[in-house]
Amino acid sequence: MDLPDFKYHRPDTVENACGLLDELDYPGLLAGGTDLLVEMKLGKRSHKDIISLSGIDELKSIELNDNKILIGACATHNDILNSPLVKVNIPALCDTARNIATEQIRNTATVGGNLCTAASCCDMAPVLMALDAVIETGSVNGFRSIPVREFFTDHRRTELKRNELLRGIIIDIPPDSTSVSFKKHGLRNAASIAVASVACMIRTEKGIIKDAAVVLGAVAPTPKMSNKAAELLIGKKNEEVNEVLLDSIGDAAASEAAPIDDIRGTAVYRKELVKVLTIRALRELADKKGEK
Amino acid sequence: MKKVIKLFVNGTEYETAVYPGTTLVDLLREDLRLTGTKKGCGLGDCGACTVLMNGKTVNSCLILALEADGKTIETIENLATGEELHPVQRAYVEKGAIQCGFCTPGMIMRTKSLLDGNIDCSGSEIKEALSGNLCRCTGYTKIIEAVETAREYLKGIEPEPLEFQPQKSAIDLSVVGRRLPKKDAPDKAAGRAMYTDDIKLPGMIYGRLLLSPVPHAKIRSISTDKAESLPGVKAVLTGKDVSDIRWGTSPARYDETVLAKDKVRFIGDVVAAVAAVDEKICNKALELIEVDYDELPSVFDPEEAIKEGAPRLFDEKYENNINTVVDHHFGDIDSGFAEADHIREERFTGNRTYQNPLEPHVAIAEWDRNGKVTVYTSTQVVHYVHHQLSRILDIPLGRIRVVMTNCGGGFGSKAATNYLEILSILLSRKTGFPVKMRYTREEMYLYGRGRHKQFIDLKIGVKNDGTITAVKQKAVLEGGAYSSFGIVSTYYAGSMVPTLYKFDNYKYDGIRVNTNLPPCGAFRGHGCPHPRFAFESLLSMIADDIGIDHIDIRLKNAMEPEYRTCNDLDIHSCEFTACLEKVKDISGWKDKKGKMPQGKGIGIGCGGFVSGAGYPIYRSKFPHSNAMIKIEEDGSKAVLFTGEADIGQGSDTVLAMAAAEAMGITLDRIDVVSADSDITPLGFGAYSSRVTLMGGNACKMAGDEIRRQVIETASGILNADPANLAAKNNRIYVKNEPDRSIPWEEAASAFFSFKGPLVGRGHYSPPEGLGGTYKGAAVGTSPAYSFSAAVCEVEVDTGTGKIKVLNFWDAHDCGTAINPMTVEGQAEGAVVMGMSETLFEDEVFDENGRMINADLHNYIIATSADIPDISSNIVDSYEPEGPYGAKEVGEGATLPILGAIANAIEDAVGVRIQELPITAEKVLNALKKKG
């Protein structure tokens, strides 16, 4: 339960962090630490060097730029939750942040850390994937962009290269025609890990769904796009989205889930949840449309 | 390499050097000695270590001290101003929101930050906001009330005092029966209460245990050379270094050794112990101990374990791994079932649950140079620890001092001697230094002693009018590797069944089976919650079968006062019917049962428990509870000495109230010294819900003796017949002439001047000859029994199966509630713990017997966001054997909860779940099956 000995580095610029990341042998990147320190205490990870990102102010910012929201990797979940910029422009992201973990964790854990841990039950990923957010990385070789939809490669594996760090996330502010919702099933009402989660996005023009995404969490090695479910939505008129269609979309999403049995639920149950949550998320979007 | 950091803690600037791996909580607690901040899990799951960093709540166990460089930290120690508590602290004290107090500092810090940011937060916002701070005692209900009250205080509003109607039995009393804040609450609110881990003795070193990584093996050899030569290591102990004595909890089943002798029986069995200058070095030394295991086949399922040819845990005993067998038959089961118009038999399965007190076990041992050892420990049972240590060390009680510090919750997990107590003593003796040992959260689960998982086949026969004619129960208890309390658990699982409803014909067959898993023991409601879950479920199923209302069938069979059960247990006071009527009334049962919209439902469950076991755990003639009271020479204060253990339930306060009432003084004039074997007289401690009745009687008796002596003295001063004098509210007066009076302290002081020390003594033993004469008749005996009924309302999401418990209305016959506020605290805590066990909790093991959820991240317990609205009620009752008519509530209140929830779910969606925990997945599967 003790943290093993390590060397602590606290660079003050992204460039310096990238330099350290490149030159050190398998260093650990410390953002909020709520995953890293737990895993180190449990002996699941060990690092001779820890690079703390807490001294790099630019990584903590949340900015509006050119109709895009830029969220620094080290913005905490509460930074997102309490950001007027996010609240006004992407309320679904606030709603998602609100239901993650506990106040203490939300004050510490960062969105970048959440994504880099790459747990399939990661709560932030489905919504970011639904919004087609893009990850900006940095390394001594320069910067690059990776769509969040392509970021996760396997259970706890990402596209990040060994010497690369996640700098931030860029989200195009969705037009009014786009709406997003997120549904999660946890075992208790707070501080719960998703047994299954679903984020849905639809973009409607002139009463016709032009674009859609259905993203599944905790039911595959990574958060996963359900293309079949999305395809069933695209091209439909709003009024065609009825219970019969929703049912088949739910089935399509469930068919693309590849869950496992674990302590929180069986694979069979998770597939059930995917269907129910998908239908509920889409119903909520339909209701939102109705309100407008 | 250490690095220098500068931080501002509670307004003071500290410049200090820390290792990179030092966390903020360790910096605060160990280096700055700000021990108000608690450490409950170390992994960010419990919130006990919550502090404010730059004004924001964080788990200080997940913050590197280096990351706090330059930051402002506020801890619990910063809130009070001088003697004046912060409004949040004051509200927690006054509202009864503090029990064991271990979650309190973190909870209060979270509350402060919440109210700093949003003074107008709603009830649901409070529930959500506090959900990162786990509490196992209070059920969060009084905490939420305290937050609401604090909100008012901060706005400068003094809330209206609560209207409170005392019970009939307390109307003429002046201390007993009042809602009074606990005496320990202010210090706990201020972060000043001392828990074992807060103690740091000069020269103290640390000890750690090496636990078996394999479920079942012979130990071929152990090599400790490398560990011993590691710098900083002071001692290494293995099985060959310690006595061969077998120890445990029940003398009939002493089967544990101090350290593994030749064999390990589960992952977590204790193999070796190390002492070193710090825990880090201990851990390194543990890695250097080489153990050569010869692995044996293992068995984890009790049904497999009893089969011929199954791996045996003990070669010399427990044939077929059957550790305990109970075979009870009362009345005539065959004729009982023959009389029945309707018979139904069902199988129910329990879950393996763990008490999870917020405070991990800790012990510190120190030998003095005269050959006496003092051990500070977080225990429920000072005397049994004292007794067992004396056996193991083979030295008399007088050379051992056991001091209980504040205890951060027990629920049975600390109701026996543990390895830390024994091995800290042995390591301290070997090294000559005081040794501190503490469990991690994971080690707590592996030490175990949680609830046995029971497999129950229950058969009940009834007449058409609902009268129960016969009950047959078969229970298989999965016991883990050692006996612990298990023999008693096996008896309790059967013997308490006939105490709630009247029936004459009863058969109980119980076996306890050893498996290669952590040992099970006594957990709140000891042995009874699963059988009660089965019984309350089946009784409701039968009521439906024969078309009787669920409460009516209970009223039909309800226990009555002065009744001898078929298994020879004597019930005296019993207001079970009043409990049933009360919950029926306040829940709106008549308008709700079977009449709620699909997805919503209501259910009833009942329970009750002993008010202390009729016989001690080991054979002894000592009175079970004892008390001494010493009065200050000026008469201004009484000091009560009791061996009973306040583990948060509030017994120090309750016992002081009983003593104060007897003496005729107010509660502010009495201090309590408890649970220190050198100072306080023997008390068997906090288990079997015994303290209020037994400790209360002893303290009342001591108080009565004081009162007699001061009245005797006062009679000379007032020139009145002592028979005509009374003592109340710090005055001694002539009955019928209340103006003729003197201050209590004047009489007490005069006594001291004439006769020397004014002391009182009290003791209590249960009535002799309790129970029948059959084998095992002692288990279930008690001077008195409690009764409870609870109605639960749930909402079930038929899409996901998720269950939301909306309401609980419960009523308790606890005799006279000595302190109604602490009674409510027990009842609310029982509702939420029972709900958490029913819906969430289960220990899960992999195919090698390794527990895979030995933390608070994956073994989930209820948070404040999960709780229902709770209406706890106390019915009028008087128990002649109890002090001022009091009996127990703490465990009995747990028992109705499981069945009530199961019954409510059935009412809501028409599915009956007979296997705990009742997860959303099980409900959904049942709904699908039903179609």
Coordinates of N, CA and C in Angstrom, one line a residue, chain A residues 1-10 30-42 44 50-55 60 76 78-79 82 97-108 121 184-193 195 261-273 275-277 280, chain B residues 1 3 19-23 25-26 39 41-45 47 50 56-59 61-64 66-67 69 71 106 110 113 128-129 131-134 208 279-280 283-284 440-442 797-804 840 842 844 852-853 855-863 865-867 920-921 924-925 928:
Chain A
M1 N 0.8 -1.2 0.0 CA 0.0 0.0 0.0 C 0.8 1.3 0.0
D2 N 2.2 1.1 0.2 CA 3.0 2.3 0.1 C 3.3 2.5 -1.3
L3 N 3.6 3.7 -1.6 CA 4.1 4.0 -3.0 C 5.6 3.7 -3.0
P4 N 6.0 3.0 -4.0 CA 7.4 2.7 -4.1 C 8.2 3.9 -4.4
D5 N 9.5 3.8 -4.2 CA 10.4 5.0 -4.5 C 10.4 5.3 -6.0
F6 N 10.4 6.6 -6.3 CA 10.6 7.0 -7.7 C 11.2 8.4 -7.7
K7 N 11.6 8.8 -8.9 CA 12.1 10.1 -9.0 C 11.0 11.0 -9.6
Y8 N 10.9 12.2 -9.0 CA 9.8 13.1 -9.3 C 10.2 14.2 -10.2
H9 N 9.6 14.4 -11.3 CA 9.9 15.5 -12.2 C 8.7 16.3 -12.4
R10 N 8.9 17.6 -12.4 CA 7.8 18.5 -12.6 C 8.1 19.6 -13.6
L30 N 1.9 11.7 -14.4 CA 1.0 12.0 -13.3 C 0.1 13.2 -13.7
A31 N -1.1 12.9 -13.9 CA -2.1 14.0 -14.1 C -2.8 14.3 -12.8
G32 N -4.0 13.6 -12.6 CA -4.7 13.7 -11.3 C -4.1 12.7 -10.4
G33 N -3.7 11.6 -10.9 CA -3.2 10.5 -10.0 C -4.2 9.6 -9.5
T34 N -5.4 9.8 -9.8 CA -6.4 8.9 -9.1 C -6.4 7.5 -9.7
D35 N -5.9 7.3 -10.9 CA -5.7 5.9 -11.4 C -4.2 5.5 -11.1
L36 N -3.3 6.4 -11.5 CA -1.9 6.0 -11.5 C -1.4 5.7 -10.0
L37 N -1.8 6.5 -9.1 CA -1.3 6.3 -7.7 C -2.0 5.0 -7.1
V38 N -3.2 4.8 -7.5 CA -3.9 3.6 -7.0 C -3.2 2.3 -7.5
E39 N -2.9 2.4 -8.8 CA -2.3 1.2 -9.5 C -0.9 1.0 -8.9
M40 N -0.2 2.1 -8.6 CA 1.2 1.9 -8.1 C 1.1 1.4 -6.6
K41 N 0.1 1.9 -5.9 CA 0.0 1.4 -4.5 C -0.4 -0.1 -4.5
L42 N -1.2 -0.5 -5.5 CA -1.5 -2.0 -5.5 C -0.5 -2.8 -6.2
K44 N 0.4 -2.8 -9.3 CA 0.1 -3.1 -10.6 C 0.9 -2.4 -11.7
I50 N 8.5 9.6 -12.3 CA 7.2 10.1 -12.5 C 7.3 11.5 -13.0
I51 N 6.6 11.8 -14.1 CA 6.6 13.2 -14.6 C 5.2 13.8 -14.2
S52 N 5.3 14.7 -13.3 CA 4.0 15.4 -12.9 C 3.7 16.5 -14.0
L53 N 2.4 16.5 -14.4 CA 2.0 17.5 -15.3 C 1.4 18.7 -14.6
S54 N 1.4 18.7 -13.3 CA 0.7 19.7 -12.6 C 1.3 21.1 -12.7
G55 N 2.5 21.2 -13.1 CA 3.1 22.5 -13.2 C 2.9 23.2 -14.6
K60 N -4.3 22.9 -18.3 CA -5.4 22.9 -17.4 C -6.6 23.8 -18.0
T76 N -9.8 19.1 -14.7 CA -10.4 18.0 -13.9 C -11.9 17.9 -14.4
N78 N -14.3 18.3 -12.5 CA -15.1 19.4 -12.0 C -14.8 20.7 -12.7
D79 N -13.6 20.9 -13.3 CA -13.3 22.0 -14.2 C -14.3 22.0 -15.3
N82 N -17.9 22.7 -14.1 CA -18.2 24.1 -13.7 C -17.8 25.1 -14.7
A97 N -19.9 14.6 -16.8 CA -18.9 14.8 -15.8 C -19.5 14.8 -14.4
R98 N -20.8 15.2 -14.3 CA -21.5 15.3 -13.0 C -21.6 13.9 -12.4
N99 N -21.8 12.9 -13.2 CA -22.0 11.6 -12.7 C -20.8 10.7 -12.6
I100 N -19.6 11.3 -12.7 CA -18.4 10.5 -12.6 C -17.9 10.5 -11.2
A101 N -17.7 9.3 -10.6 CA -17.0 9.2 -9.3 C -17.6 10.1 -8.2
T102 N -16.7 10.7 -7.5 CA -17.2 11.5 -6.3 C -16.6 12.9 -6.4
E103 N -17.1 13.8 -5.6 CA -16.6 15.2 -5.6 C -15.1 15.2 -5.5
Q104 N -14.6 14.4 -4.5 CA -13.1 14.4 -4.3 C -12.4 14.0 -5.5
I105 N -12.9 12.9 -6.2 CA -12.2 12.4 -7.4 C -12.4 13.4 -8.5
R106 N -13.6 14.0 -8.6 CA -13.8 14.9 -9.7 C -12.9 16.2 -9.6
N107 N -12.5 16.5 -8.3 CA -11.6 17.6 -8.1 C -10.2 17.3 -8.5
T108 N -9.9 16.1 -8.7 CA -8.5 15.6 -8.8 C -8.3 15.0 -10.2
C121 N -14.8 1.2 -19.4 CA -15.9 1.8 -18.7 C -15.8 3.3 -18.5
K184 N -26.0 5.7 -18.4 CA -25.1 4.8 -17.7 C -25.8 4.0 -16.7
H185 N -25.5 2.7 -16.6 CA -26.1 1.9 -15.6 C -24.9 1.5 -14.6
G186 N -25.0 2.0 -13.4 CA -24.1 1.6 -12.3 C -24.8 0.8 -11.3
L187 N -24.0 0.2 -10.4 CA -24.6 -0.7 -9.4 C -25.2 0.1 -8.2
R188 N -24.7 1.3 -8.0 CA -25.3 2.2 -7.0 C -25.5 3.6 -7.6
N189 N -26.1 4.5 -6.8 CA -26.5 5.8 -7.4 C -25.4 6.8 -7.5
A190 N -24.3 6.5 -6.8 CA -23.1 7.5 -6.9 C -21.9 6.7 -6.8
A191 N -20.8 7.3 -7.2 CA -19.5 6.7 -7.2 C -19.5 5.3 -7.8
S192 N -20.2 5.2 -8.9 CA -20.3 3.8 -9.4 C -19.6 3.7 -10.8
I193 N -19.1 2.5 -11.1 CA -18.5 2.3 -12.3 C -19.5 1.8 -13.3
V195 N -21.6 -0.4 -15.6 CA -21.8 -1.8 -16.0 C -22.0 -1.8 -17.5
D261 N -18.2 -11.3 -18.8 CA -18.7 -11.5 -17.5 C -17.7 -10.9 -16.5
D262 N -18.1 -10.1 -15.6 CA -17.2 -9.7 -14.5 C -18.0 -9.5 -13.3
I263 N -17.3 -8.9 -12.3 CA -17.9 -8.8 -11.0 C -19.2 -7.9 -11.0
R264 N -19.3 -7.0 -12.0 CA -20.4 -6.1 -12.0 C -21.6 -6.6 -12.8
G265 N -21.4 -7.7 -13.6 CA -22.5 -8.2 -14.4 C -22.0 -9.2 -15.4
T266 N -23.0 -9.9 -15.9 CA -22.6 -10.9 -16.9 C -22.7 -10.2 -18.3
A267 N -22.1 -10.9 -19.3 CA -22.1 -10.4 -20.6 C -23.6 -10.4 -21.1
V268 N -24.4 -11.3 -20.8 CA -25.8 -11.4 -21.3 C -26.5 -10.2 -20.7
Y269 N -26.3 -9.9 -19.5 CA -27.0 -8.7 -18.8 C -26.5 -7.4 -19.5
R270 N -25.2 -7.4 -19.8 CA -24.7 -6.1 -20.4 C -25.3 -5.9 -21.7
K271 N -25.5 -6.9 -22.5 CA -26.2 -6.8 -23.8 C -27.6 -6.2 -23.6
E272 N -28.3 -6.8 -22.6 CA -29.6 -6.3 -22.3 C -29.6 -4.8 -22.0
L273 N -28.6 -4.4 -21.2 CA -28.5 -3.0 -20.8 C -28.2 -2.1 -22.0
K275 N -29.1 -2.5 -25.0 CA -30.4 -2.2 -25.7 C -31.2 -1.2 -25.0
V276 N -31.4 -1.4 -23.7 CA -32.3 -0.5 -22.9 C -31.7 0.9 -22.9
L277 N -30.4 1.0 -22.6 CA -29.8 2.3 -22.5 C -29.8 3.1 -23.9
R280 N -33.3 4.3 -24.4 CA -33.6 5.5 -23.5 C -32.8 6.7 -24.0
Chain B
M1 N 15.1 10.1 -2.6 CA 15.7 11.3 -2.1 C 14.5 12.3 -1.7
K3 N 12.6 15.7 -0.9 CA 12.6 17.1 -1.5 C 11.9 18.0 -0.5
Y19 N 9.6 12.3 1.0 CA 9.9 11.4 -0.1 C 8.9 11.6 -1.2
P20 N 9.4 11.3 -2.4 CA 8.4 11.4 -3.5 C 7.1 10.6 -3.3
G21 N 7.3 9.5 -2.7 CA 6.1 8.6 -2.5 C 5.2 8.9 -1.4
T22 N 5.6 10.0 -0.6 CA 4.7 10.3 0.6 C 3.5 11.0 0.1
T23 N 2.3 10.5 0.6 CA 1.1 11.1 0.2 C 0.7 12.2 1.2
V25 N -1.9 12.6 3.0 CA -2.5 12.1 4.3 C -1.4 11.7 5.2
D26 N -0.3 11.0 4.7 CA 0.7 10.6 5.5 C 1.6 11.8 6.0
K39 N -7.5 7.7 7.8 CA -7.1 6.9 6.6 C -7.9 5.6 6.7
C41 N -9.0 3.7 3.6 CA -8.8 2.8 2.6 C -7.5 3.0 1.8
G42 N -7.0 4.2 1.8 CA -5.7 4.5 1.0 C -5.9 4.5 -0.5
L43 N -7.1 4.3 -1.0 CA -7.3 4.1 -2.4 C -8.3 5.1 -3.0
G44 N -8.7 6.1 -2.2 CA -9.6 7.1 -2.7 C -11.1 6.6 -2.8
D45 N -11.4 5.6 -2.1 CA -12.8 5.1 -2.1 C -13.7 5.5 -1.0
G47 N -13.2 8.3 1.4 CA -13.3 9.7 1.8 C -13.0 10.1 3.2
T50 N -10.6 13.1 3.6 CA -10.9 14.3 2.9 C -10.4 15.6 3.6
K56 N -10.7 23.1 -2.3 CA -11.5 22.1 -2.9 C -11.3 20.8 -2.1
T57 N -12.3 20.0 -2.0 CA -12.2 18.7 -1.3 C -11.4 17.7 -2.2
V58 N -10.5 17.1 -1.5 CA -9.7 16.0 -2.2 C -9.5 14.9 -1.2
N59 N -9.2 13.7 -1.8 CA -8.8 12.6 -1.0 C -7.3 12.7 -0.8
C61 N -5.3 10.8 0.4 CA -4.5 9.6 0.2 C -4.1 9.5 -1.3
L62 N -4.7 10.3 -2.1 CA -4.3 10.2 -3.6 C -3.6 11.4 -4.1
I63 N -3.1 12.2 -3.1 CA -2.4 13.4 -3.5 C -0.9 13.2 -3.0
L64 N 0.0 13.3 -3.9 CA 1.4 13.3 -3.4 C 1.7 14.6 -2.6
L66 N 4.3 16.1 -2.6 CA 5.0 17.0 -3.5 C 4.0 17.9 -4.3
E67 N 2.9 17.3 -4.6 CA 1.9 18.0 -5.4 C 1.2 19.1 -4.6
D69 N 2.8 21.1 -2.8 CA 3.8 22.2 -2.6 C 3.2 23.5 -3.0
K71 N 0.6 24.9 -1.8 CA -0.8 24.9 -1.8 C -1.3 25.2 -0.3
G106 N -13.7 13.8 7.7 CA -13.8 13.9 6.2 C -15.2 14.4 5.8
R110 N -16.2 17.8 3.9 CA -17.0 17.9 2.7 C -18.2 18.8 2.9
S113 N -17.2 22.4 2.6 CA -16.9 22.9 1.3 C -18.2 23.0 0.5
E128 N -26.2 13.7 -2.9 CA -25.2 13.6 -4.0 C -23.8 14.1 -3.5
A129 N -23.8 15.2 -2.9 CA -22.5 15.8 -2.5 C -21.7 15.0 -1.5
S131 N -21.7 11.8 -1.3 CA -21.6 10.4 -1.7 C -20.1 9.9 -1.8
G132 N -19.2 10.8 -1.7 CA -17.8 10.4 -1.7 C -17.2 10.1 -0.3
N133 N -18.1 10.2 0.7 CA -17.7 10.0 2.0 C -18.5 8.8 2.6
L134 N -17.9 7.7 2.7 CA -18.6 6.5 3.2 C -18.8 6.6 4.7
R208 N 4.5 -5.9 10.3 CA 3.6 -6.3 9.2 C 3.6 -7.9 9.1
E279 N 7.2 0.9 7.9 CA 6.4 -0.1 7.2 C 7.0 -0.5 5.8
K280 N 7.6 0.5 5.2 CA 8.2 0.3 3.9 C 9.3 -0.9 4.0
N283 N 7.7 -4.2 4.5 CA 7.2 -4.7 3.2 C 8.3 -5.3 2.4
K284 N 9.4 -4.6 2.4 CA 10.6 -5.2 1.6 C 11.0 -6.5 2.3
T440 N -4.2 -3.2 6.2 CA -4.8 -2.4 5.0 C -6.2 -2.9 4.9
R441 N -7.0 -2.1 4.0 CA -8.3 -2.5 3.8 C -8.4 -4.0 3.2
E442 N -7.5 -4.3 2.3 CA -7.5 -5.6 1.7 C -7.2 -6.7 2.8
D797 N -36.9 -0.5 -11.8 CA -36.8 -0.1 -13.2 C -36.9 -1.4 -14.0
T798 N -38.0 -1.6 -14.6 CA -38.2 -2.9 -15.3 C -37.3 -3.1 -16.6
G799 N -36.7 -2.0 -17.0 CA -35.8 -2.1 -18.1 C -34.4 -2.6 -17.7
T800 N -33.9 -2.2 -16.6 CA -32.6 -2.6 -16.1 C -32.6 -3.5 -14.9
G801 N -33.7 -3.5 -14.2 CA -33.9 -4.3 -13.0 C -33.4 -3.5 -11.8
K802 N -33.0 -2.3 -12.0 CA -32.4 -1.5 -10.9 C -33.5 -1.2 -9.8
I803 N -33.1 -1.4 -8.6 CA -34.0 -1.2 -7.4 C -33.7 0.1 -6.7
K804 N -34.7 0.9 -6.5 CA -34.5 2.1 -5.7 C -35.4 2.0 -4.5
F840 N -26.3 -4.9 -2.6 CA -25.0 -4.6 -3.2 C -23.9 -5.6 -2.8
D842 N -21.3 -8.5 -1.6 CA -20.9 -9.9 -1.8 C -19.4 -10.0 -2.0
V844 N -16.4 -11.8 -3.5 CA -16.2 -12.7 -4.7 C -14.8 -13.2 -4.8
I852 N -11.5 -11.2 -5.1 CA -11.2 -10.3 -6.2 C -11.8 -8.9 -5.9
N853 N -12.5 -8.8 -4.9 CA -13.1 -7.4 -4.6 C -12.8 -7.0 -3.1
D855 N -11.7 -4.5 -1.6 CA -11.5 -3.1 -1.5 C -12.8 -2.4 -1.5
L856 N -12.9 -1.1 -1.4 CA -14.2 -0.5 -1.3 C -14.5 0.1 -2.7
H857 N -13.8 -0.4 -3.7 CA -14.1 0.1 -5.1 C -15.0 -1.0 -5.8
N858 N -14.7 -2.2 -5.5 CA -15.4 -3.3 -6.1 C -16.4 -4.0 -5.2
Y859 N -16.1 -4.0 -3.9 CA -17.0 -4.4 -2.9 C -17.7 -3.1 -2.5
I860 N -18.9 -3.0 -3.0 CA -19.5 -1.6 -2.9 C -20.5 -1.7 -1.7
I861 N -20.5 -0.6 -1.0 CA -21.5 -0.4 0.1 C -22.3 0.9 -0.2
A862 N -23.4 1.0 0.5 CA -24.3 2.1 0.2 C -23.7 3.5 0.4
T863 N -23.9 4.4 -0.5 CA -23.5 5.8 -0.2 C -24.7 6.6 0.2
A865 N -26.1 8.7 -1.5 CA -27.0 8.9 -2.6 C -28.0 7.7 -2.8
D866 N -27.7 6.7 -2.0 CA -28.6 5.5 -2.2 C -29.7 5.3 -1.2
I867 N -29.7 6.2 -0.2 CA -30.5 5.9 1.0 C -32.0 6.3 0.8
A920 N -29.8 -5.9 -9.5 CA -30.6 -5.5 -10.7 C -30.6 -6.6 -11.7
E921 N -29.5 -7.3 -11.9 CA -29.4 -8.3 -12.9 C -30.3 -9.5 -12.6
L924 N -33.9 -8.5 -13.3 CA -34.2 -8.4 -14.7 C -34.3 -9.8 -15.2
N925 N -33.4 -10.7 -14.8 CA -33.5 -12.1 -15.3 C -34.9 -12.7 -14.9
K928 N -37.6 -11.5 -17.0 CA -37.6 -12.0 -18.4 C -38.2 -13.5 -18.3

